[in-house]
Short mmCIF file of C-alpha atoms in Angstrom, two decimals:
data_model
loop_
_atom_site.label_atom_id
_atom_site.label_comp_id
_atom_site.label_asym_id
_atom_site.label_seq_id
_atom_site.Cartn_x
_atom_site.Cartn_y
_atom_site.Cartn_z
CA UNK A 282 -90.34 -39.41 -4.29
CA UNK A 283 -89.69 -41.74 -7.23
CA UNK A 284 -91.14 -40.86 -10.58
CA UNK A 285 -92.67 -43.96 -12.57
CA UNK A 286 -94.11 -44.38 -15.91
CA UNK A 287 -96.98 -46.70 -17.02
CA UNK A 288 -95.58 -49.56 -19.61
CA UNK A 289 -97.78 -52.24 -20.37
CA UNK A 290 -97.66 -55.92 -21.82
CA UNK A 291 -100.62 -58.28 -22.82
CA UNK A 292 -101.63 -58.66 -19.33
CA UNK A 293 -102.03 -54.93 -18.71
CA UNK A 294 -100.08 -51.46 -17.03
CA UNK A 295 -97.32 -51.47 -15.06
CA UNK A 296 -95.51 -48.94 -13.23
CA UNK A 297 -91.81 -48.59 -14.20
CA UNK A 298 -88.98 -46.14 -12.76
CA UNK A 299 -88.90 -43.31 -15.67
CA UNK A 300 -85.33 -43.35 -15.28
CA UNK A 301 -85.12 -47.20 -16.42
CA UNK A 302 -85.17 -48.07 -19.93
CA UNK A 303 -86.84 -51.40 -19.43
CA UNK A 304 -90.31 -52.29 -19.96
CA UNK A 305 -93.35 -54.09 -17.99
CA UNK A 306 -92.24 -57.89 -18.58
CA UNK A 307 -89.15 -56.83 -17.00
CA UNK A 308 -90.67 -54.73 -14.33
CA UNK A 309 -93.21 -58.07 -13.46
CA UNK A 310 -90.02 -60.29 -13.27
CA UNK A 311 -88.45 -57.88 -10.82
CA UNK A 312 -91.61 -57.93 -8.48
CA UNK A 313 -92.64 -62.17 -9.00
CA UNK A 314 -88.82 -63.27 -7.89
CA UNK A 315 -87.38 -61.45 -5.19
CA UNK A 316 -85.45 -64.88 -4.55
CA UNK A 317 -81.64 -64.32 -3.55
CA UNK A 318 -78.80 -61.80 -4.52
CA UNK A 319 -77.62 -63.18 -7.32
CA UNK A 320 -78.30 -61.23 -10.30
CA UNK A 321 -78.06 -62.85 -14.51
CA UNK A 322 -74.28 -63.25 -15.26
CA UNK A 323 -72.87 -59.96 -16.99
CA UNK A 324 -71.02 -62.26 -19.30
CA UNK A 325 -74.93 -63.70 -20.40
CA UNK A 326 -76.48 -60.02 -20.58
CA UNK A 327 -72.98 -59.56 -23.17
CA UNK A 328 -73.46 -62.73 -24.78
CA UNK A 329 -77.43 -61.35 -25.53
CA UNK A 330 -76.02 -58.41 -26.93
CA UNK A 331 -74.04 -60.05 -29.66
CA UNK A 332 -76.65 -62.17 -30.53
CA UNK A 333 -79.59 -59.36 -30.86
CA UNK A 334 -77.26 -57.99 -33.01
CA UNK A 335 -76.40 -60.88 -35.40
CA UNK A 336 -80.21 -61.53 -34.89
CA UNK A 337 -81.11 -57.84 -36.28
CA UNK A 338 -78.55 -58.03 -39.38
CA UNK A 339 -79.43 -61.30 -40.05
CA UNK A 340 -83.05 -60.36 -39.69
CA UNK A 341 -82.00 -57.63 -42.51
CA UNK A 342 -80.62 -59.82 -44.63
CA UNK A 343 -82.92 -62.04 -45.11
CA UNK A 344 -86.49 -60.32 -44.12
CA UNK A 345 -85.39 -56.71 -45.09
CA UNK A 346 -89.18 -55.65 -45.71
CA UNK A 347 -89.91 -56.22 -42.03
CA UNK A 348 -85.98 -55.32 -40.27
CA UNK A 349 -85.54 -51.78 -42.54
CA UNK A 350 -82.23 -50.51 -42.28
CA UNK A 351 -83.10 -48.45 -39.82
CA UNK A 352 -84.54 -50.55 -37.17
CA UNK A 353 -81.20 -52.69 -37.92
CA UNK A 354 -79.01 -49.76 -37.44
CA UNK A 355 -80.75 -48.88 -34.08
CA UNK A 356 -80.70 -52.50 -32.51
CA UNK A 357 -77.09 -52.62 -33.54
CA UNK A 358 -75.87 -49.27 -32.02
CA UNK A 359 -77.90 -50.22 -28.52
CA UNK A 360 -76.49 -53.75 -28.53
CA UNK A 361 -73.05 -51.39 -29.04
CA UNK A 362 -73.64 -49.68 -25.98
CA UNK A 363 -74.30 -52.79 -23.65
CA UNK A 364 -71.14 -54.02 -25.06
CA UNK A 365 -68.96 -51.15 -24.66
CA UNK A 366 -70.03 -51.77 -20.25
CA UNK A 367 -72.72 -49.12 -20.30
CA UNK A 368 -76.10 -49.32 -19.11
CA UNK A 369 -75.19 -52.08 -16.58
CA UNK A 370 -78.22 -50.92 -14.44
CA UNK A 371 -80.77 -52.52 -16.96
CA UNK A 372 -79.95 -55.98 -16.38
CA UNK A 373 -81.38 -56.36 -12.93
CA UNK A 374 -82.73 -59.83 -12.81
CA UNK A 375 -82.38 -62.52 -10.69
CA UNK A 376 -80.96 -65.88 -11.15
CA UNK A 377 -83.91 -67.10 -10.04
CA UNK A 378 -87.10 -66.20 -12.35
CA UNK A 379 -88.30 -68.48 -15.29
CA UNK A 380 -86.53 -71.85 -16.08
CA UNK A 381 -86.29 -70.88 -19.83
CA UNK A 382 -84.99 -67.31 -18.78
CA UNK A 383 -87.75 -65.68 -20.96
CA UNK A 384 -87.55 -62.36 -18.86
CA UNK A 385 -83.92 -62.28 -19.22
CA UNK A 386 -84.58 -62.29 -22.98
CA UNK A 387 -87.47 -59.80 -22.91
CA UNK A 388 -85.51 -57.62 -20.52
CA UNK A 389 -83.00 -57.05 -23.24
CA UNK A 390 -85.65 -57.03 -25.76
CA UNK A 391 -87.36 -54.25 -24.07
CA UNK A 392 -83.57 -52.30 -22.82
CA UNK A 393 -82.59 -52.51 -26.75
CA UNK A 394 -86.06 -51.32 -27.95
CA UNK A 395 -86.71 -48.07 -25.44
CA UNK A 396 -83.15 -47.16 -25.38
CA UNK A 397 -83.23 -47.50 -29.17
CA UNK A 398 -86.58 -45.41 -29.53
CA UNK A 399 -85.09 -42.34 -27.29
CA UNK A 400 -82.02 -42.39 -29.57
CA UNK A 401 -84.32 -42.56 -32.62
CA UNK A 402 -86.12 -39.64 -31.45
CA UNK A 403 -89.56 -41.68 -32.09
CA UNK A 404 -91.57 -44.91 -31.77
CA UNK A 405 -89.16 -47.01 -34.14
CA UNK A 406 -88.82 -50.86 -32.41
CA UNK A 407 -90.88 -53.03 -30.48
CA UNK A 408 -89.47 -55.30 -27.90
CA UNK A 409 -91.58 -58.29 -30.02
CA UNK A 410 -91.84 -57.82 -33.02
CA UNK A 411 -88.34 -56.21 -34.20
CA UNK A 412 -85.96 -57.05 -30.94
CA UNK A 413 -87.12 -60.56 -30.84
CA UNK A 414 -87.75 -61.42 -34.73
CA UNK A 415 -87.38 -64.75 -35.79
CA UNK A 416 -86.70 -65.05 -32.39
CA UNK A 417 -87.91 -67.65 -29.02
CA UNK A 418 -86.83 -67.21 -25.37
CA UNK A 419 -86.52 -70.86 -25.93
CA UNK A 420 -83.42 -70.96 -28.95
CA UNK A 421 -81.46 -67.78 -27.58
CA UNK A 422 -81.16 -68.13 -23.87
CA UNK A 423 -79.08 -71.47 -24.97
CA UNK A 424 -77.87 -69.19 -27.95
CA UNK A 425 -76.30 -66.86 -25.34
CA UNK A 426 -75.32 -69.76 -22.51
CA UNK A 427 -73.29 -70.76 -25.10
CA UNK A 428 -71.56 -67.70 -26.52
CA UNK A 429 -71.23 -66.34 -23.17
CA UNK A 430 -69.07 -69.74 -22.05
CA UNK A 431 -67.15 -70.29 -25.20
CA UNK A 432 -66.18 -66.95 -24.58
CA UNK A 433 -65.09 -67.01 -21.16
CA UNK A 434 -62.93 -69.95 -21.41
CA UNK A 435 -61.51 -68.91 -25.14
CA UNK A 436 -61.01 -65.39 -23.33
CA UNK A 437 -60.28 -65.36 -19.74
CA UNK A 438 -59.14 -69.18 -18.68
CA UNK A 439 -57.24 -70.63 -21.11
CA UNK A 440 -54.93 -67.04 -21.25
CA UNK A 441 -54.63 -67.56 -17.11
CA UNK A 442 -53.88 -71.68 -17.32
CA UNK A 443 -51.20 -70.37 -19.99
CA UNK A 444 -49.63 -67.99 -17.56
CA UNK A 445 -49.47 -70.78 -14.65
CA UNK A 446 -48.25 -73.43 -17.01
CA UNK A 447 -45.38 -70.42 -18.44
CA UNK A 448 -44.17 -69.75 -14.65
CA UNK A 449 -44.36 -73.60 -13.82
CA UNK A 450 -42.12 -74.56 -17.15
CA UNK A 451 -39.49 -71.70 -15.66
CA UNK A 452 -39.26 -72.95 -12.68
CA UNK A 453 -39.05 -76.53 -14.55
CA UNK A 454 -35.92 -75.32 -16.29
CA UNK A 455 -34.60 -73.29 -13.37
CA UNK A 456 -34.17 -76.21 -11.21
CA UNK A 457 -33.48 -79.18 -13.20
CA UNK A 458 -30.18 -80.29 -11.18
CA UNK A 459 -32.17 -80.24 -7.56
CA UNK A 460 -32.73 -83.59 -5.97
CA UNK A 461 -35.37 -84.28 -3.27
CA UNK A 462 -37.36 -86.94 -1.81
CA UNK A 463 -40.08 -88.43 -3.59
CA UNK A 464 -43.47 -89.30 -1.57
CA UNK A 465 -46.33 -91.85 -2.26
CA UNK A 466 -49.29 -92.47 0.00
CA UNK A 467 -47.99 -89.23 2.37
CA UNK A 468 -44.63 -92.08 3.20
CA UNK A 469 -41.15 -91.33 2.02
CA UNK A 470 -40.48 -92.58 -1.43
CA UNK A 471 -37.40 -93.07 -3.94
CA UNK A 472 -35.68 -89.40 -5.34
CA UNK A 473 -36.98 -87.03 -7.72
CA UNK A 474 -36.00 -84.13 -9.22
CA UNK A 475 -37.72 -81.29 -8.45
CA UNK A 476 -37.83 -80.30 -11.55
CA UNK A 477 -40.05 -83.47 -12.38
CA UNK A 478 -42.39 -82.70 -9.70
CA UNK A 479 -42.94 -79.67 -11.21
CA UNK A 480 -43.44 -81.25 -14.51
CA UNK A 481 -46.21 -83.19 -12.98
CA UNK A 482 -47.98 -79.98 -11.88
CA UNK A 483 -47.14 -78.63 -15.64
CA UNK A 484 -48.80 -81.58 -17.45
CA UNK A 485 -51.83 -80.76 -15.06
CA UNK A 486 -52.11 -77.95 -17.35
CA UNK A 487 -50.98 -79.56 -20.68
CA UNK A 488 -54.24 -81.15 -20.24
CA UNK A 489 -56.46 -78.89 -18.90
CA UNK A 490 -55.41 -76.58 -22.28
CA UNK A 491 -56.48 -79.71 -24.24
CA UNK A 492 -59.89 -80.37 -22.42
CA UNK A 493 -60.90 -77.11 -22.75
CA UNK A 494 -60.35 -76.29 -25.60
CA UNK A 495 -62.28 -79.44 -26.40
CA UNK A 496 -64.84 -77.65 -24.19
CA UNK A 497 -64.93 -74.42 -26.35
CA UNK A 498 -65.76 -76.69 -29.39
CA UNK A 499 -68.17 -78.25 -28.23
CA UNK A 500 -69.95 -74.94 -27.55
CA UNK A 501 -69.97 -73.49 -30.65
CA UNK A 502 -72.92 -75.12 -31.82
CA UNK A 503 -75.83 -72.62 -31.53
CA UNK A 504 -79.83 -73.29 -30.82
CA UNK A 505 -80.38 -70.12 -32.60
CA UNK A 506 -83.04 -70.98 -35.04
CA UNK A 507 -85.11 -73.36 -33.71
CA UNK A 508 -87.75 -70.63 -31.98
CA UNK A 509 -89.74 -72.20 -29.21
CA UNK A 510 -89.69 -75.97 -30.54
CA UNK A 511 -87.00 -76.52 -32.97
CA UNK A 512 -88.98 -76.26 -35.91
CA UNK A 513 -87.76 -73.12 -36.95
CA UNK A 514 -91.48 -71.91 -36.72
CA UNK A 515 -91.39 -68.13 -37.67
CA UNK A 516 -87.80 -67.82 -38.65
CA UNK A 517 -86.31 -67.31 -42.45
CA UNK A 518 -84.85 -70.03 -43.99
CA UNK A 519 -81.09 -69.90 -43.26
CA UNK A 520 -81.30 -67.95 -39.89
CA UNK A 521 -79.58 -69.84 -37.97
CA UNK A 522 -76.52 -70.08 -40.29
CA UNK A 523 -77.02 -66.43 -40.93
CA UNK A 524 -76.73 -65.33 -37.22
CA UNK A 525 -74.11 -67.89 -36.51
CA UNK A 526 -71.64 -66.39 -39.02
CA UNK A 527 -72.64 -62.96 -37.92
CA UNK A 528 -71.80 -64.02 -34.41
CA UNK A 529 -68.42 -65.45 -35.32
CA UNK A 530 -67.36 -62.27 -37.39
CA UNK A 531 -68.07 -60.05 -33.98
CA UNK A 532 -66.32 -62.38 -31.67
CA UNK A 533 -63.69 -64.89 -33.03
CA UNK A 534 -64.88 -67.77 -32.06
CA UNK A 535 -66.51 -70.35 -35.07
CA UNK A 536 -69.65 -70.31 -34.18
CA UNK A 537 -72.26 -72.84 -36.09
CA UNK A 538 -76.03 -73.21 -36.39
CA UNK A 539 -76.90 -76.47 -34.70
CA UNK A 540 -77.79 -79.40 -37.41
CA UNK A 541 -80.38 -81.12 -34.60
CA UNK A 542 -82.46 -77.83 -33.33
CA UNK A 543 -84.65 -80.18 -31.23
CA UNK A 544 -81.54 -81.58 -29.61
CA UNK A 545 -80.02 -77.85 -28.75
CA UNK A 546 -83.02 -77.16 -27.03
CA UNK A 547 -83.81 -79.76 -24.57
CA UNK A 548 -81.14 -80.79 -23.85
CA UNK A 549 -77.96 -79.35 -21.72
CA UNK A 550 -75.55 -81.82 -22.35
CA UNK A 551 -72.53 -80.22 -23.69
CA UNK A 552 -72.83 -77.80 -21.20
CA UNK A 553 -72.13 -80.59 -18.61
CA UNK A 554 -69.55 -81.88 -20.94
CA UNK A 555 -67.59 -78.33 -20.07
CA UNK A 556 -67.90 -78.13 -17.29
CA UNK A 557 -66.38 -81.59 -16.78
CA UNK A 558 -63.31 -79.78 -17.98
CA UNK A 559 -63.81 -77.01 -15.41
CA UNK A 560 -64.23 -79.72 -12.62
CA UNK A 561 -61.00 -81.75 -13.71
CA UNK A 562 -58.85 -78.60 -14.05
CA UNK A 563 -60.42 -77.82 -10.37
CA UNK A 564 -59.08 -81.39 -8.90
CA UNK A 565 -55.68 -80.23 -10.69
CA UNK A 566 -55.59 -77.05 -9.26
CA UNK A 567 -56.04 -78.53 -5.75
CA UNK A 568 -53.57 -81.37 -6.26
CA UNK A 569 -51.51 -78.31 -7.10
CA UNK A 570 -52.65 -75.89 -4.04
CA UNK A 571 -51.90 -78.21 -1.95
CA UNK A 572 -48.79 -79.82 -2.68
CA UNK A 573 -47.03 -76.58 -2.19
CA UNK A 574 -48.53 -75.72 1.23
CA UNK A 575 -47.01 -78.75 2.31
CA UNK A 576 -43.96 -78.76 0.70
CA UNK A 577 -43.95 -75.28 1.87
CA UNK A 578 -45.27 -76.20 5.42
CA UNK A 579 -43.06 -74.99 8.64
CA UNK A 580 -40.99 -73.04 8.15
CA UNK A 581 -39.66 -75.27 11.04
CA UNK A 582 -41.38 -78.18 12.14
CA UNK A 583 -43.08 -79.22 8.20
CA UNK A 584 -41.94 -80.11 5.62
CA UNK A 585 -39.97 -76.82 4.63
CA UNK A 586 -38.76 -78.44 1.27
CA UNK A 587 -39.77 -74.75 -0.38
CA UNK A 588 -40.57 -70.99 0.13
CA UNK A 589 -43.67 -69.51 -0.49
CA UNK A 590 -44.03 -65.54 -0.93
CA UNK A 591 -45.16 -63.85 1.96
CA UNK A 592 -48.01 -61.59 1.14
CA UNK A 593 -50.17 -60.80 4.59
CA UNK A 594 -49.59 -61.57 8.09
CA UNK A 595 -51.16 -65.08 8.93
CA UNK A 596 -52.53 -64.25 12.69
CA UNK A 597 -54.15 -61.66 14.87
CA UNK A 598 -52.97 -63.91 17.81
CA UNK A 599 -49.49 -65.34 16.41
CA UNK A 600 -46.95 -62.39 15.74
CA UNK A 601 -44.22 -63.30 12.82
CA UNK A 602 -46.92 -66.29 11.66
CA UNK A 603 -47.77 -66.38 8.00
CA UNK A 604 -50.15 -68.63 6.06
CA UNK A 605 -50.18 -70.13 2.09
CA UNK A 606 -53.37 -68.09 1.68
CA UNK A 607 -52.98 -67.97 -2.16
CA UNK A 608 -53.27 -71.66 -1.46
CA UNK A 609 -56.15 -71.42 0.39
CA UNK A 610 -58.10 -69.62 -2.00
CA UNK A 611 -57.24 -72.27 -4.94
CA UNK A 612 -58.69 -75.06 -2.92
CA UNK A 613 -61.63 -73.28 -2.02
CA UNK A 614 -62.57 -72.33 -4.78
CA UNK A 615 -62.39 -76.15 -6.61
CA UNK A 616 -64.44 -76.75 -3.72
CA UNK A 617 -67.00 -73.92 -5.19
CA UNK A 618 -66.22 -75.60 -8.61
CA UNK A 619 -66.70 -78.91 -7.89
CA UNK A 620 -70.80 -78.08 -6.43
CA UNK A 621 -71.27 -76.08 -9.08
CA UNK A 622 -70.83 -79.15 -11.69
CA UNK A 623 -72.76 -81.34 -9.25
CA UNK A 624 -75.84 -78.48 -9.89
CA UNK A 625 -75.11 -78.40 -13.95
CA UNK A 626 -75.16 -82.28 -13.94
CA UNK A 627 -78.84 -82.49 -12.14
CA UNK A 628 -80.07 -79.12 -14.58
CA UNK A 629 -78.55 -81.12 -17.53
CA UNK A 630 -80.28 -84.42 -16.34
CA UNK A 631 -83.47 -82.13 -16.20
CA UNK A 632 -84.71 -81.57 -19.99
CA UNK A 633 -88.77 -82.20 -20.57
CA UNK A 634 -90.23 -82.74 -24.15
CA UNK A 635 -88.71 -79.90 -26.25
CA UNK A 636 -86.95 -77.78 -23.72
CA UNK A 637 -84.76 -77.78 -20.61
CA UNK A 638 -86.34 -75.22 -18.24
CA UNK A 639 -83.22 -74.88 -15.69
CA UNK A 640 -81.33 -73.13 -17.98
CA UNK A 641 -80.39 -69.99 -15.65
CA UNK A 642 -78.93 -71.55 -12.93
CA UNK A 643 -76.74 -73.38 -15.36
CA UNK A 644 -75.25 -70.46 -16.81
CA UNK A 645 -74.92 -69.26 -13.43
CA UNK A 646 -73.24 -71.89 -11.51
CA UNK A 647 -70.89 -72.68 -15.15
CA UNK A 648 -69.47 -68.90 -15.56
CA UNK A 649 -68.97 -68.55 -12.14
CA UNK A 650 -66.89 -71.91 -12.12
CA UNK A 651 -65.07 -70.16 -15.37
CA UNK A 652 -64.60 -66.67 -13.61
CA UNK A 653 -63.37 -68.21 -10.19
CA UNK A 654 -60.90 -70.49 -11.58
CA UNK A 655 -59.58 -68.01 -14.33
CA UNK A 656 -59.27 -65.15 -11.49
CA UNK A 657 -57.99 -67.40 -9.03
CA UNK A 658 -54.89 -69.13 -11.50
CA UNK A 659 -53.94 -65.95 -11.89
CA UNK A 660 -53.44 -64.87 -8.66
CA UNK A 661 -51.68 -68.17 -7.66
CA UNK A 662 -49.10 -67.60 -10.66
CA UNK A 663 -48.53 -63.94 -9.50
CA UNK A 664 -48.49 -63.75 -5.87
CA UNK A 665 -47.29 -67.57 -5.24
CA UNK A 666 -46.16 -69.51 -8.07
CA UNK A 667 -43.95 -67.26 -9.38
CA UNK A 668 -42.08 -66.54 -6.27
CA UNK A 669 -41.41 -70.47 -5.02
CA UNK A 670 -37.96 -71.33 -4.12
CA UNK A 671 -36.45 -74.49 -3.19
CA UNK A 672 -35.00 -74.38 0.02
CA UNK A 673 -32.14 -77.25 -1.11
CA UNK A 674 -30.51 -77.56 2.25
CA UNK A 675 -33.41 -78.91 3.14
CA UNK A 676 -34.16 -80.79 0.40
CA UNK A 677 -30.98 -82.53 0.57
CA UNK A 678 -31.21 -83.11 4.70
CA UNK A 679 -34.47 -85.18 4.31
CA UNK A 680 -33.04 -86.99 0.87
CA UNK A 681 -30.28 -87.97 3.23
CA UNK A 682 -32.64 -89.37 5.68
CA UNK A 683 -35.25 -90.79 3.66
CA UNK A 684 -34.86 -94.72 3.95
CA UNK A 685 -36.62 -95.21 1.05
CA UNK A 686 -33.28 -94.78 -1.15
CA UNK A 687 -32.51 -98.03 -0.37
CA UNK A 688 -34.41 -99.22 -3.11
CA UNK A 689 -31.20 -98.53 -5.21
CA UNK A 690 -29.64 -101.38 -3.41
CA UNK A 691 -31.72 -104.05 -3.60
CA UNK A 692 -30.33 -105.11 -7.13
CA UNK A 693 -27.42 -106.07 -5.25
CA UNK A 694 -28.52 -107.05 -1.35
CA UNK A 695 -31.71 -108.41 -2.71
CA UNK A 696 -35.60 -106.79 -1.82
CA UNK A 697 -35.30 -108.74 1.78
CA UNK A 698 -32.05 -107.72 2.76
CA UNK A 699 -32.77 -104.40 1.93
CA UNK A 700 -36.20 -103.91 3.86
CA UNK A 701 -33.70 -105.40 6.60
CA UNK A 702 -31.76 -102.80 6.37
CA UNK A 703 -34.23 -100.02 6.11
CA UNK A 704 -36.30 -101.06 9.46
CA UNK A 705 -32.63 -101.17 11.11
CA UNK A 706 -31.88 -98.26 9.91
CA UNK A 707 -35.21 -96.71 11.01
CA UNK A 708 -35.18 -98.55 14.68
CA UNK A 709 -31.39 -97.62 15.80
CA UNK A 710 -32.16 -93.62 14.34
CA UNK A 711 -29.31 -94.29 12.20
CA UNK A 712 -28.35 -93.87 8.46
CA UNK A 713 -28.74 -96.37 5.87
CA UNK A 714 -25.06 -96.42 5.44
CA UNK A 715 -24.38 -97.50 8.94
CA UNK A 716 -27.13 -99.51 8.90
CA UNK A 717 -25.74 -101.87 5.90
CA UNK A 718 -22.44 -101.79 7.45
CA UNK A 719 -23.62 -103.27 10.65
CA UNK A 720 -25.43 -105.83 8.73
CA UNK A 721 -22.70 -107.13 6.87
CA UNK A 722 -24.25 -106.48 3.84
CA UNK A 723 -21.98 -103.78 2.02
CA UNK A 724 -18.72 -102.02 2.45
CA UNK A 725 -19.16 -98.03 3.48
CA UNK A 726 -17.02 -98.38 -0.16
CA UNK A 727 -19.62 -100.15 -1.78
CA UNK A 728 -22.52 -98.72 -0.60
CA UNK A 729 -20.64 -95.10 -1.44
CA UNK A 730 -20.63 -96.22 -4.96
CA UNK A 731 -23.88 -97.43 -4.82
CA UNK A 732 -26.17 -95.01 -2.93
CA UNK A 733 -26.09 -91.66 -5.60
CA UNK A 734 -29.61 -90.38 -5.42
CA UNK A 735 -28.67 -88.10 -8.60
CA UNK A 736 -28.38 -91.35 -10.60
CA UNK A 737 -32.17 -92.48 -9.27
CA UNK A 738 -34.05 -90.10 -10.28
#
């Protein structure tokens, strides 16, 4: 039999698990949206952490009659704990309650002030009036949004796009003297170097390292301050600044106090302007994916230009089969990516008067864009990118037969005379070499000295 306790809020009792540490807002929440699985990012319940924090020694600083020392202290060591990964259980909200994600902040509000009481031994903090100080639902859910995804790309994706782009500039320099076919529009085209194809996957990720760390700037600029309308109402003068430089001290990041308050609060743009970079480095990753499944593609009637590592048997039907599965998962997930900036663009496009009220599922869908594409470049690197070979025998074979290494000649034979040659060359099923012979239009001498895809690419 479960054992409750009676909390109450300013609409009355409520029965809460005695073993929980939240309170009745939180309790009301849990019972009014029992919409879906999907629970409040961990990274957001994190970001709320640091900023009750910076909120309570800010709150110190400047209103130190009302935040004693004490009540600081306590908020602080709490906001520790959640920090240090304990007292996940506390944070059981869905996705799916208030646009603002007002019981997400009074469900940390009232985890920081009961856990905080039963280490203080007595009736020290209120949820309102000491968690939440100088404090609206409305400034620091987009306070945490945007801690929580400055942190995860600072932390987590630009570290894994490093590690692909490492591995892709080794294989870069490993291979710099191989020759291959190059292909436009799916159709044979003049050589490359596979090295240079490579290099086009590694400027992929020259860029993506640009855009987001355009991203991460753009995030730094914090609502906090502002309360429920941007005026500030019920704040200290210097708050915001206060709690910015707070935050930046505990995490590393340089965090600012928006200049337009009104602006952070109704509106979501800069979120969407992240997530653009999430959704470009997504198209990357599966112009990446899935040039190496099909350069990997075979291993005897594809392409078969490379080897892949083989990590799992591919078929419960085919014995000896196995799949680019690592490639696989890439592409679905900038599939996953891709929705999830279609839903941020429509929340972003969604701001009414003085606040934007679809602010959880855009935290949501945008660290779960960061978090799948982080996790999922590093398993690429380690368990496919790092292990590609070129398989150069092959390579070589369809460089030999690719017609489109004609183009080489056509400063001497002319453009004409050498589409004549290729479509010869491609009727008869014989070389280009025999084909120009037959034509009349080179010497097997001349076209020798001519025809040296090394000196194409």
């Amino acid at each position: 039999m479960n054992a409750y306790r009676i909390e109450h809020d300013t609409m009355g009792e409520v029965a809460v698990p005695a073993d929980r540490c939240w309170g009745a807002q939180t309790q009301r929440s849990l019972e009014n949206f029992p919409v879906g699985d999907e629970k409040m990012p961990k990274e957001i319940i994190r970001a709320f952490a640091y900023m009750k924090k910076a909120c309570a020694l800010a709150n110190r600083r400047l209103n130190p009659a009302r935040m004693t020392e004490e009540k600081a202290s306590r908020i602080a060591e709490v906001c520790d704990e959640i920090l240090a990964g304990q007292l996940p259980a506390e944070f059981p909200l869905s996705v799916w309650q208030t646009g603002s994600g007002t019981q997400t902040n009074m469900n940390v509000n009232e985890v920081v002030a009961i856990r905080g009481n039963a280490l203080a031994g007595k009736k020290l903090l209120h949820p309102n009036d000491d968690v939440n100080m100088s404090q609206s639902s409305n400034d620091t859910f987009p306070t945490a949004m945007h801690v929580a995804a400055a942190l995860a790309l600072k932390n987590d994706l630009i570290p894994a796009i490093e590690c692909l782009r490492g591995t892709l500039l080794r294989l870069e320099e490993q291979y710099a003297g191989v020759v291959k076919s190059g292909r436009t529009h799916l159709m044979d085209a003049v050589p490359i170097a596979f090295s240079q194809e490579i290099s086009g996957w590694r400027g992929m990720l020259d860029e993506a390292l640009v855009q987001t760390d355009a991203a991460v700037a753009r995030l730094t600029e914090l609502a906090i301050g502002g309360t429920a309308v941007g005026t500030g109402l019920n704040a200290p003068a210097g708050f915001g600044d206060a709690v910015a430089e707070i935050l930046t001290e505990e995490t590393g990041l340089p965090f600012t106090s928006a200049k337009n308050k009104f602006h952070a609060l109704t509106s979501l743009d800069r979120m969407a302007f992240a997530h653009g970079a999430l959704k470009a480095l997504a198209a990357d990753m599966m112009k990446i994916a899935n040039d190496v499944r099909l350069l990997a593609s075979g291993p005897r009637t594809g392409l078969g230009e490379i080897r892949i590592p083989e990590n799992e048997p591919g078929s419960s039907i085919m014995p000896g089969k196995v799949n680019p599965t690592q490639c696989e998962s890439v592409t679905m997930v900038a599939v996953r990516v891709m929705g999830n900036d279609a839903a941020v663009g429509f929340a972003a496009s969604q701001g009414n008067f003085q606040l934007n009220v679809f602010l959880p599922v855009t935290a949501y869908s945008f660290l779960q864009s960061a978090r799948l594409l982080a996790d999922s470049i590093r398993s690429f690197e380690a368990r496919c990118v790092s292990g590609i070979e070129p398989n150069e025998a092959k390579m070589r074979e369809n460089l030999e037969r690719s017609l489109m290494t004609v183009t080489a000649l056509t400063p001497v034979i002319g453009y004409e005379n050498a589409a004549k040659c290729a479509k010869k060359a491609l009727a008869e099923n014989i070389t280009l070499r025999e084909s120009c012979t037959r034509l009349g239009l080179l010497t097997p001498a001349e076209f020798d000295r001519l025809w040296k895809p090394e000196e194409m690419i």
